[in-house]
């Protein structure tokens, strides 16, 4: 391969004047860096426009996304309460389960439509949310209610712990542990 350094002595010789202009296989470094800078600027502009598109799409997507709020139970200030926006789902499309110490909400919705041209569209939506239930909450007393506005409320009261009476706990003395000593063999 030819490079500028290898051709430098040749370019100054009398043979170079007879052959004409000498070209190298390597482009000038300034040309490469100029092209790279132009490509990088194009990439920056593309990324900037893409970020603007994502931020505008993200704000509209966040407006349509279901919202959740977790707060203590109203009134007593104790227990577990969650309010989830599920207005896009019918009551029969929702299910609430307790799995161990978790509350799991699942909503599934299928929409099929055909337009006047005969085009068919199918849309399948899934909403899944999980919440950890604190240890002091009675999971067995969990209740759900759905408002007309599409707000699902999941509530459970705090466990009713029995009042503990004062009692003395006796201290038991355990027998002394055998002391390790030299082992004797019974074969003498």
PDB file of C-alpha atoms in Angstrom:
ATOM      1  CA  UNK A   1       0.000   0.000   0.000  1.00  0.00           C
ATOM      2  CA  UNK A   2       1.093   3.507  -0.689  1.00  0.00           C
ATOM      3  CA  UNK A   3       0.975   6.322   1.820  1.00  0.00           C
ATOM      4  CA  UNK A   4       2.094   9.931   1.822  1.00  0.00           C
ATOM      5  CA  UNK A   5       5.327   9.225   3.671  1.00  0.00           C
ATOM      6  CA  UNK A   6       6.437   6.583   1.169  1.00  0.00           C
ATOM      7  CA  UNK A   7       5.740   8.864  -1.766  1.00  0.00           C
ATOM      8  CA  UNK A   8       7.387  11.973  -0.366  1.00  0.00           C
ATOM      9  CA  UNK A   9      10.898  11.215  -1.735  1.00  0.00           C
ATOM     10  CA  UNK A  10       9.378  10.106  -5.009  1.00  0.00           C
ATOM     11  CA  UNK A  11       7.386  13.328  -5.382  1.00  0.00           C
ATOM     12  CA  UNK A  12      10.580  15.386  -5.305  1.00  0.00           C
ATOM     13  CA  UNK A  13      12.423  13.267  -7.880  1.00  0.00           C
ATOM     14  CA  UNK A  14      12.677  13.894 -11.576  1.00  0.00           C
ATOM     15  CA  UNK A  15      10.556  10.781 -12.207  1.00  0.00           C
ATOM     16  CA  UNK A  16       7.614  12.507 -10.521  1.00  0.00           C
ATOM     17  CA  UNK A  17       7.802  15.351 -13.031  1.00  0.00           C
ATOM     18  CA  UNK A  18       7.578  12.868 -15.878  1.00  0.00           C
ATOM     19  CA  UNK A  19       4.657  10.827 -14.373  1.00  0.00           C
ATOM     20  CA  UNK A  20       2.520  13.758 -13.324  1.00  0.00           C
ATOM     21  CA  UNK A  21       0.512  14.202 -10.142  1.00  0.00           C
ATOM     22  CA  UNK A  22       1.044  11.555  -7.508  1.00  0.00           C
ATOM     23  CA  UNK A  23      -2.001  10.500  -5.483  1.00  0.00           C
ATOM     24  CA  UNK A  24      -2.053   8.584  -2.234  1.00  0.00           C
ATOM     25  CA  UNK A  25      -4.463   5.920  -1.090  1.00  0.00           C
ATOM     26  CA  UNK A  26      -4.969   7.685   2.247  1.00  0.00           C
ATOM     27  CA  UNK A  27      -7.145  10.810   2.300  1.00  0.00           C
ATOM     28  CA  UNK A  28      -5.865  13.876   4.112  1.00  0.00           C
ATOM     29  CA  UNK A  29      -6.569  13.845   7.856  1.00  0.00           C
ATOM     30  CA  UNK A  30      -8.290  17.239   7.645  1.00  0.00           C
ATOM     31  CA  UNK A  31     -10.811  15.824   5.171  1.00  0.00           C
ATOM     32  CA  UNK A  32     -11.599  12.856   7.388  1.00  0.00           C
ATOM     33  CA  UNK A  33     -12.110  15.000  10.481  1.00  0.00           C
ATOM     34  CA  UNK A  34     -14.284  17.498   8.615  1.00  0.00           C
ATOM     35  CA  UNK A  35     -16.514  14.697   7.348  1.00  0.00           C
ATOM     36  CA  UNK A  36     -16.693  13.163  10.839  1.00  0.00           C
ATOM     37  CA  UNK A  37     -17.666  16.497  12.359  1.00  0.00           C
ATOM     38  CA  UNK A  38     -20.422  16.927   9.769  1.00  0.00           C
ATOM     39  CA  UNK A  39     -21.754  13.425  10.457  1.00  0.00           C
ATOM     40  CA  UNK A  40     -21.638  14.023  14.222  1.00  0.00           C
ATOM     41  CA  UNK A  41     -23.567  17.270  13.823  1.00  0.00           C
ATOM     42  CA  UNK A  42     -26.211  15.465  11.750  1.00  0.00           C
ATOM     43  CA  UNK A  43     -26.446  12.780  14.458  1.00  0.00           C
ATOM     44  CA  UNK A  44     -26.809  15.461  17.183  1.00  0.00           C
ATOM     45  CA  UNK A  45     -29.608  17.157  15.243  1.00  0.00           C
ATOM     46  CA  UNK A  46     -31.359  13.826  14.748  1.00  0.00           C
ATOM     47  CA  UNK A  47     -31.054  12.944  18.445  1.00  0.00           C
ATOM     48  CA  UNK A  48     -32.317  16.366  19.452  1.00  0.00           C
ATOM     49  CA  UNK A  49     -35.391  16.064  17.230  1.00  0.00           C
ATOM     50  CA  UNK A  50     -35.922  12.490  18.450  1.00  0.00           C
ATOM     51  CA  UNK A  51     -35.763  13.615  22.104  1.00  0.00           C
ATOM     52  CA  UNK A  52     -38.293  16.362  21.380  1.00  0.00           C
ATOM     53  CA  UNK A  53     -40.588  13.818  19.762  1.00  0.00           C
ATOM     54  CA  UNK A  54     -40.226  11.433  22.701  1.00  0.00           C
ATOM     55  CA  UNK A  55     -40.868  14.171  25.247  1.00  0.00           C
ATOM     56  CA  UNK A  56     -44.004  15.292  23.434  1.00  0.00           C
ATOM     57  CA  UNK A  57     -45.180  11.686  23.047  1.00  0.00           C
ATOM     58  CA  UNK A  58     -44.248  10.934  26.662  1.00  0.00           C
ATOM     59  CA  UNK A  59     -46.340  13.787  28.014  1.00  0.00           C
ATOM     60  CA  UNK A  60     -49.394  12.635  26.056  1.00  0.00           C
ATOM     61  CA  UNK A  61     -48.755   9.020  27.065  1.00  0.00           C
ATOM     62  CA  UNK A  62     -48.456  10.017  30.718  1.00  0.00           C
ATOM     63  CA  UNK A  63     -51.781  11.847  30.485  1.00  0.00           C
ATOM     64  CA  UNK A  64     -53.449   8.627  29.330  1.00  0.00           C
ATOM     65  CA  UNK A  65     -51.597   6.330  31.733  1.00  0.00           C
ATOM     66  CA  UNK A  66     -53.502   5.058  34.749  1.00  0.00           C
ATOM     67  CA  UNK A  67     -52.547   6.695  38.005  1.00  0.00           C
ATOM     68  CA  UNK A  68     -52.071   5.146  41.400  1.00  0.00           C
ATOM     69  CA  UNK A  69     -52.062   6.565  44.872  1.00  0.00           C
ATOM     70  CA  UNK A  70     -51.185   4.730  48.057  1.00  0.00           C
ATOM     71  CA  UNK A  71     -52.317   6.260  51.319  1.00  0.00           C
ATOM     72  CA  UNK A  72     -53.273   5.199  54.812  1.00  0.00           C
ATOM     73  CA  UNK A  73     -56.894   4.156  55.277  1.00  0.00           C
ATOM     74  CA  UNK A  74     -59.203   7.131  55.647  1.00  0.00           C
ATOM     75  CA  UNK A  75     -60.648   7.822  59.085  1.00  0.00           C
ATOM     76  CA  UNK A  76     -58.519   5.842  61.504  1.00  0.00           C
ATOM     77  CA  UNK A  77     -55.202   6.634  59.834  1.00  0.00           C
ATOM     78  CA  UNK A  78     -54.195   2.960  60.019  1.00  0.00           C
ATOM     79  CA  UNK A  79     -54.171   0.149  57.510  1.00  0.00           C
ATOM     80  CA  UNK A  80     -53.622  -0.147  53.784  1.00  0.00           C
ATOM     81  CA  UNK A  81     -55.402   1.717  50.998  1.00  0.00           C
ATOM     82  CA  UNK A  82     -54.756   2.006  47.270  1.00  0.00           C
ATOM     83  CA  UNK A  83     -56.671   3.935  44.647  1.00  0.00           C
ATOM     84  CA  UNK A  84     -56.024   2.938  40.997  1.00  0.00           C
ATOM     85  CA  UNK A  85     -57.504   4.588  37.901  1.00  0.00           C
ATOM     86  CA  UNK A  86     -59.062   1.801  35.787  1.00  0.00           C
ATOM     87  CA  UNK A  87     -61.659   3.766  33.799  1.00  0.00           C
ATOM     88  CA  UNK A  88     -60.530   2.116  30.531  1.00  0.00           C
ATOM     89  CA  UNK A  89     -61.554  -1.314  31.851  1.00  0.00           C
ATOM     90  CA  UNK A  90     -64.970  -2.808  32.566  1.00  0.00           C
ATOM     91  CA  UNK A  91     -65.453  -4.512  35.966  1.00  0.00           C
ATOM     92  CA  UNK A  92     -65.490  -7.970  34.356  1.00  0.00           C
ATOM     93  CA  UNK A  93     -62.100  -7.247  32.750  1.00  0.00           C
ATOM     94  CA  UNK A  94     -60.444  -6.695  36.155  1.00  0.00           C
ATOM     95  CA  UNK A  95     -59.239  -9.134  38.774  1.00  0.00           C
ATOM     96  CA  UNK A  96     -57.634  -8.547  42.172  1.00  0.00           C
ATOM     97  CA  UNK A  97     -55.693 -11.365  43.850  1.00  0.00           C
ATOM     98  CA  UNK A  98     -53.704 -11.724  47.031  1.00  0.00           C
ATOM     99  CA  UNK A  99     -50.498 -13.699  46.534  1.00  0.00           C
ATOM    100  CA  UNK A 100     -48.659 -14.079  49.815  1.00  0.00           C
ATOM    101  CA  UNK A 101     -48.134 -10.500  51.074  1.00  0.00           C
ATOM    102  CA  UNK A 102     -48.782  -8.921  47.657  1.00  0.00           C
ATOM    103  CA  UNK A 103     -51.943  -7.521  46.104  1.00  0.00           C
ATOM    104  CA  UNK A 104     -52.012  -8.085  42.339  1.00  0.00           C
ATOM    105  CA  UNK A 105     -54.369  -6.161  40.049  1.00  0.00           C
ATOM    106  CA  UNK A 106     -54.748  -7.419  36.469  1.00  0.00           C
ATOM    107  CA  UNK A 107     -56.895  -5.845  33.779  1.00  0.00           C
ATOM    108  CA  UNK A 108     -57.221  -7.367  30.301  1.00  0.00           C
ATOM    109  CA  UNK A 109     -59.125  -5.811  27.432  1.00  0.00           C
ATOM    110  CA  UNK A 110     -59.552  -6.932  23.812  1.00  0.00           C
ATOM    111  CA  UNK A 111     -60.945  -4.637  21.125  1.00  0.00           C
ATOM    112  CA  UNK A 112     -61.760  -5.749  17.581  1.00  0.00           C
ATOM    113  CA  UNK A 113     -63.041  -3.489  14.843  1.00  0.00           C
ATOM    114  CA  UNK A 114     -63.660  -3.547  11.105  1.00  0.00           C
ATOM    115  CA  UNK A 115     -63.935  -0.385   9.035  1.00  0.00           C
ATOM    116  CA  UNK A 116     -66.026   0.203   5.887  1.00  0.00           C
ATOM    117  CA  UNK A 117     -63.144  -0.927   3.647  1.00  0.00           C
ATOM    118  CA  UNK A 118     -63.006  -4.304   5.367  1.00  0.00           C
ATOM    119  CA  UNK A 119     -59.811  -3.606   7.267  1.00  0.00           C
ATOM    120  CA  UNK A 120     -59.625  -5.486  10.539  1.00  0.00           C
ATOM    121  CA  UNK A 121     -57.871  -4.242  13.668  1.00  0.00           C
ATOM    122  CA  UNK A 122     -57.263  -6.007  16.950  1.00  0.00           C
ATOM    123  CA  UNK A 123     -56.051  -4.349  20.146  1.00  0.00           C
ATOM    124  CA  UNK A 124     -55.099  -6.132  23.350  1.00  0.00           C
ATOM    125  CA  UNK A 125     -54.439  -4.079  26.497  1.00  0.00           C
ATOM    126  CA  UNK A 126     -53.056  -5.379  29.769  1.00  0.00           C
ATOM    127  CA  UNK A 127     -52.779  -3.501  33.057  1.00  0.00           C
ATOM    128  CA  UNK A 128     -50.825  -5.191  35.830  1.00  0.00           C
ATOM    129  CA  UNK A 129     -49.940  -3.625  39.169  1.00  0.00           C
ATOM    130  CA  UNK A 130     -48.501  -5.184  42.324  1.00  0.00           C
ATOM    131  CA  UNK A 131     -48.280  -3.728  45.823  1.00  0.00           C
ATOM    132  CA  UNK A 132     -46.593  -5.128  48.917  1.00  0.00           C
ATOM    133  CA  UNK A 133     -48.896  -5.333  51.898  1.00  0.00           C
ATOM    134  CA  UNK A 134     -47.228  -4.335  55.189  1.00  0.00           C
ATOM    135  CA  UNK A 135     -46.929  -7.003  57.884  1.00  0.00           C
ATOM    136  CA  UNK A 136     -49.235  -5.125  60.265  1.00  0.00           C
ATOM    137  CA  UNK A 137     -52.167  -5.223  57.765  1.00  0.00           C
ATOM    138  CA  UNK A 138     -54.854  -7.930  57.804  1.00  0.00           C
ATOM    139  CA  UNK A 139     -54.708  -9.396  54.274  1.00  0.00           C
ATOM    140  CA  UNK A 140     -57.734 -11.609  54.981  1.00  0.00           C
ATOM    141  CA  UNK A 141     -59.935  -8.518  55.434  1.00  0.00           C
ATOM    142  CA  UNK A 142     -58.966  -6.995  52.055  1.00  0.00           C
ATOM    143  CA  UNK A 143     -61.880  -5.308  50.208  1.00  0.00           C
ATOM    144  CA  UNK A 144     -62.219  -3.743  46.754  1.00  0.00           C
ATOM    145  CA  UNK A 145     -64.685  -1.168  45.468  1.00  0.00           C
ATOM    146  CA  UNK A 146     -65.076   0.444  42.032  1.00  0.00           C
ATOM    147  CA  UNK A 147     -66.517   3.945  41.688  1.00  0.00           C
ATOM    148  CA  UNK A 148     -68.552   5.171  38.710  1.00  0.00           C
ATOM    149  CA  UNK A 149     -65.601   7.411  37.774  1.00  0.00           C
ATOM    150  CA  UNK A 150     -63.411   4.321  37.252  1.00  0.00           C
ATOM    151  CA  UNK A 151     -61.427   4.491  40.502  1.00  0.00           C
ATOM    152  CA  UNK A 152     -60.663   1.093  42.049  1.00  0.00           C
ATOM    153  CA  UNK A 153     -60.046   1.273  45.795  1.00  0.00           C
ATOM    154  CA  UNK A 154     -58.318  -1.613  47.543  1.00  0.00           C
ATOM    155  CA  UNK A 155     -58.354  -1.444  51.350  1.00  0.00           C
ATOM    156  CA  UNK A 156     -57.425  -3.555  54.329  1.00  0.00           C
ATOM    157  CA  UNK A 157     -57.445  -2.640  58.024  1.00  0.00           C
ATOM    158  CA  UNK A 158     -54.542  -2.959  60.381  1.00  0.00           C
ATOM    159  CA  UNK A 159     -54.322  -6.269  62.246  1.00  0.00           C
ATOM    160  CA  UNK A 160     -56.115  -6.264  65.562  1.00  0.00           C
ATOM    161  CA  UNK A 161     -53.387  -7.593  67.819  1.00  0.00           C
ATOM    162  CA  UNK A 162     -54.539  -8.999  71.157  1.00  0.00           C
ATOM    163  CA  UNK A 163     -53.498  -6.980  74.166  1.00  0.00           C
ATOM    164  CA  UNK A 164     -50.467  -8.572  75.739  1.00  0.00           C
ATOM    165  CA  UNK A 165     -50.613  -9.151  79.442  1.00  0.00           C
ATOM    166  CA  UNK A 166     -47.531  -8.931  81.564  1.00  0.00           C
ATOM    167  CA  UNK A 167     -46.104 -12.292  82.538  1.00  0.00           C
ATOM    168  CA  UNK A 168     -42.903 -13.602  84.022  1.00  0.00           C
ATOM    169  CA  UNK A 169     -40.812 -15.930  81.918  1.00  0.00           C
ATOM    170  CA  UNK A 170     -39.037 -18.553  84.030  1.00  0.00           C
ATOM    171  CA  UNK A 171     -35.339 -19.160  83.548  1.00  0.00           C
ATOM    172  CA  UNK A 172     -34.481 -22.816  83.174  1.00  0.00           C
ATOM    173  CA  UNK A 173     -31.109 -24.216  84.130  1.00  0.00           C
ATOM    174  CA  UNK A 174     -29.692 -26.584  81.586  1.00  0.00           C
ATOM    175  CA  UNK A 175     -27.408 -29.503  82.556  1.00  0.00           C
ATOM    176  CA  UNK A 176     -23.697 -28.898  82.233  1.00  0.00           C
ATOM    177  CA  UNK A 177     -22.272 -29.914  78.897  1.00  0.00           C
ATOM    178  CA  UNK A 178     -19.698 -32.747  78.988  1.00  0.00           C
ATOM    179  CA  UNK A 179     -16.116 -31.489  78.937  1.00  0.00           C
ATOM    180  CA  UNK A 180     -13.964 -32.768  76.093  1.00  0.00           C
ATOM    181  CA  UNK A 181     -11.119 -34.883  77.413  1.00  0.00           C
ATOM    182  CA  UNK A 182      -8.574 -37.455  76.240  1.00  0.00           C
ATOM    183  CA  UNK A 183     -10.237 -40.361  74.476  1.00  0.00           C
ATOM    184  CA  UNK A 184      -9.656 -43.804  75.961  1.00  0.00           C
ATOM    185  CA  UNK A 185      -9.697 -46.981  73.973  1.00  0.00           C
ATOM    186  CA  UNK A 186     -11.444 -50.056  75.344  1.00  0.00           C
ATOM    187  CA  UNK A 187      -9.339 -52.669  73.595  1.00  0.00           C
ATOM    188  CA  UNK A 188      -6.535 -53.201  76.233  1.00  0.00           C
TER     189      UNK A 188
END
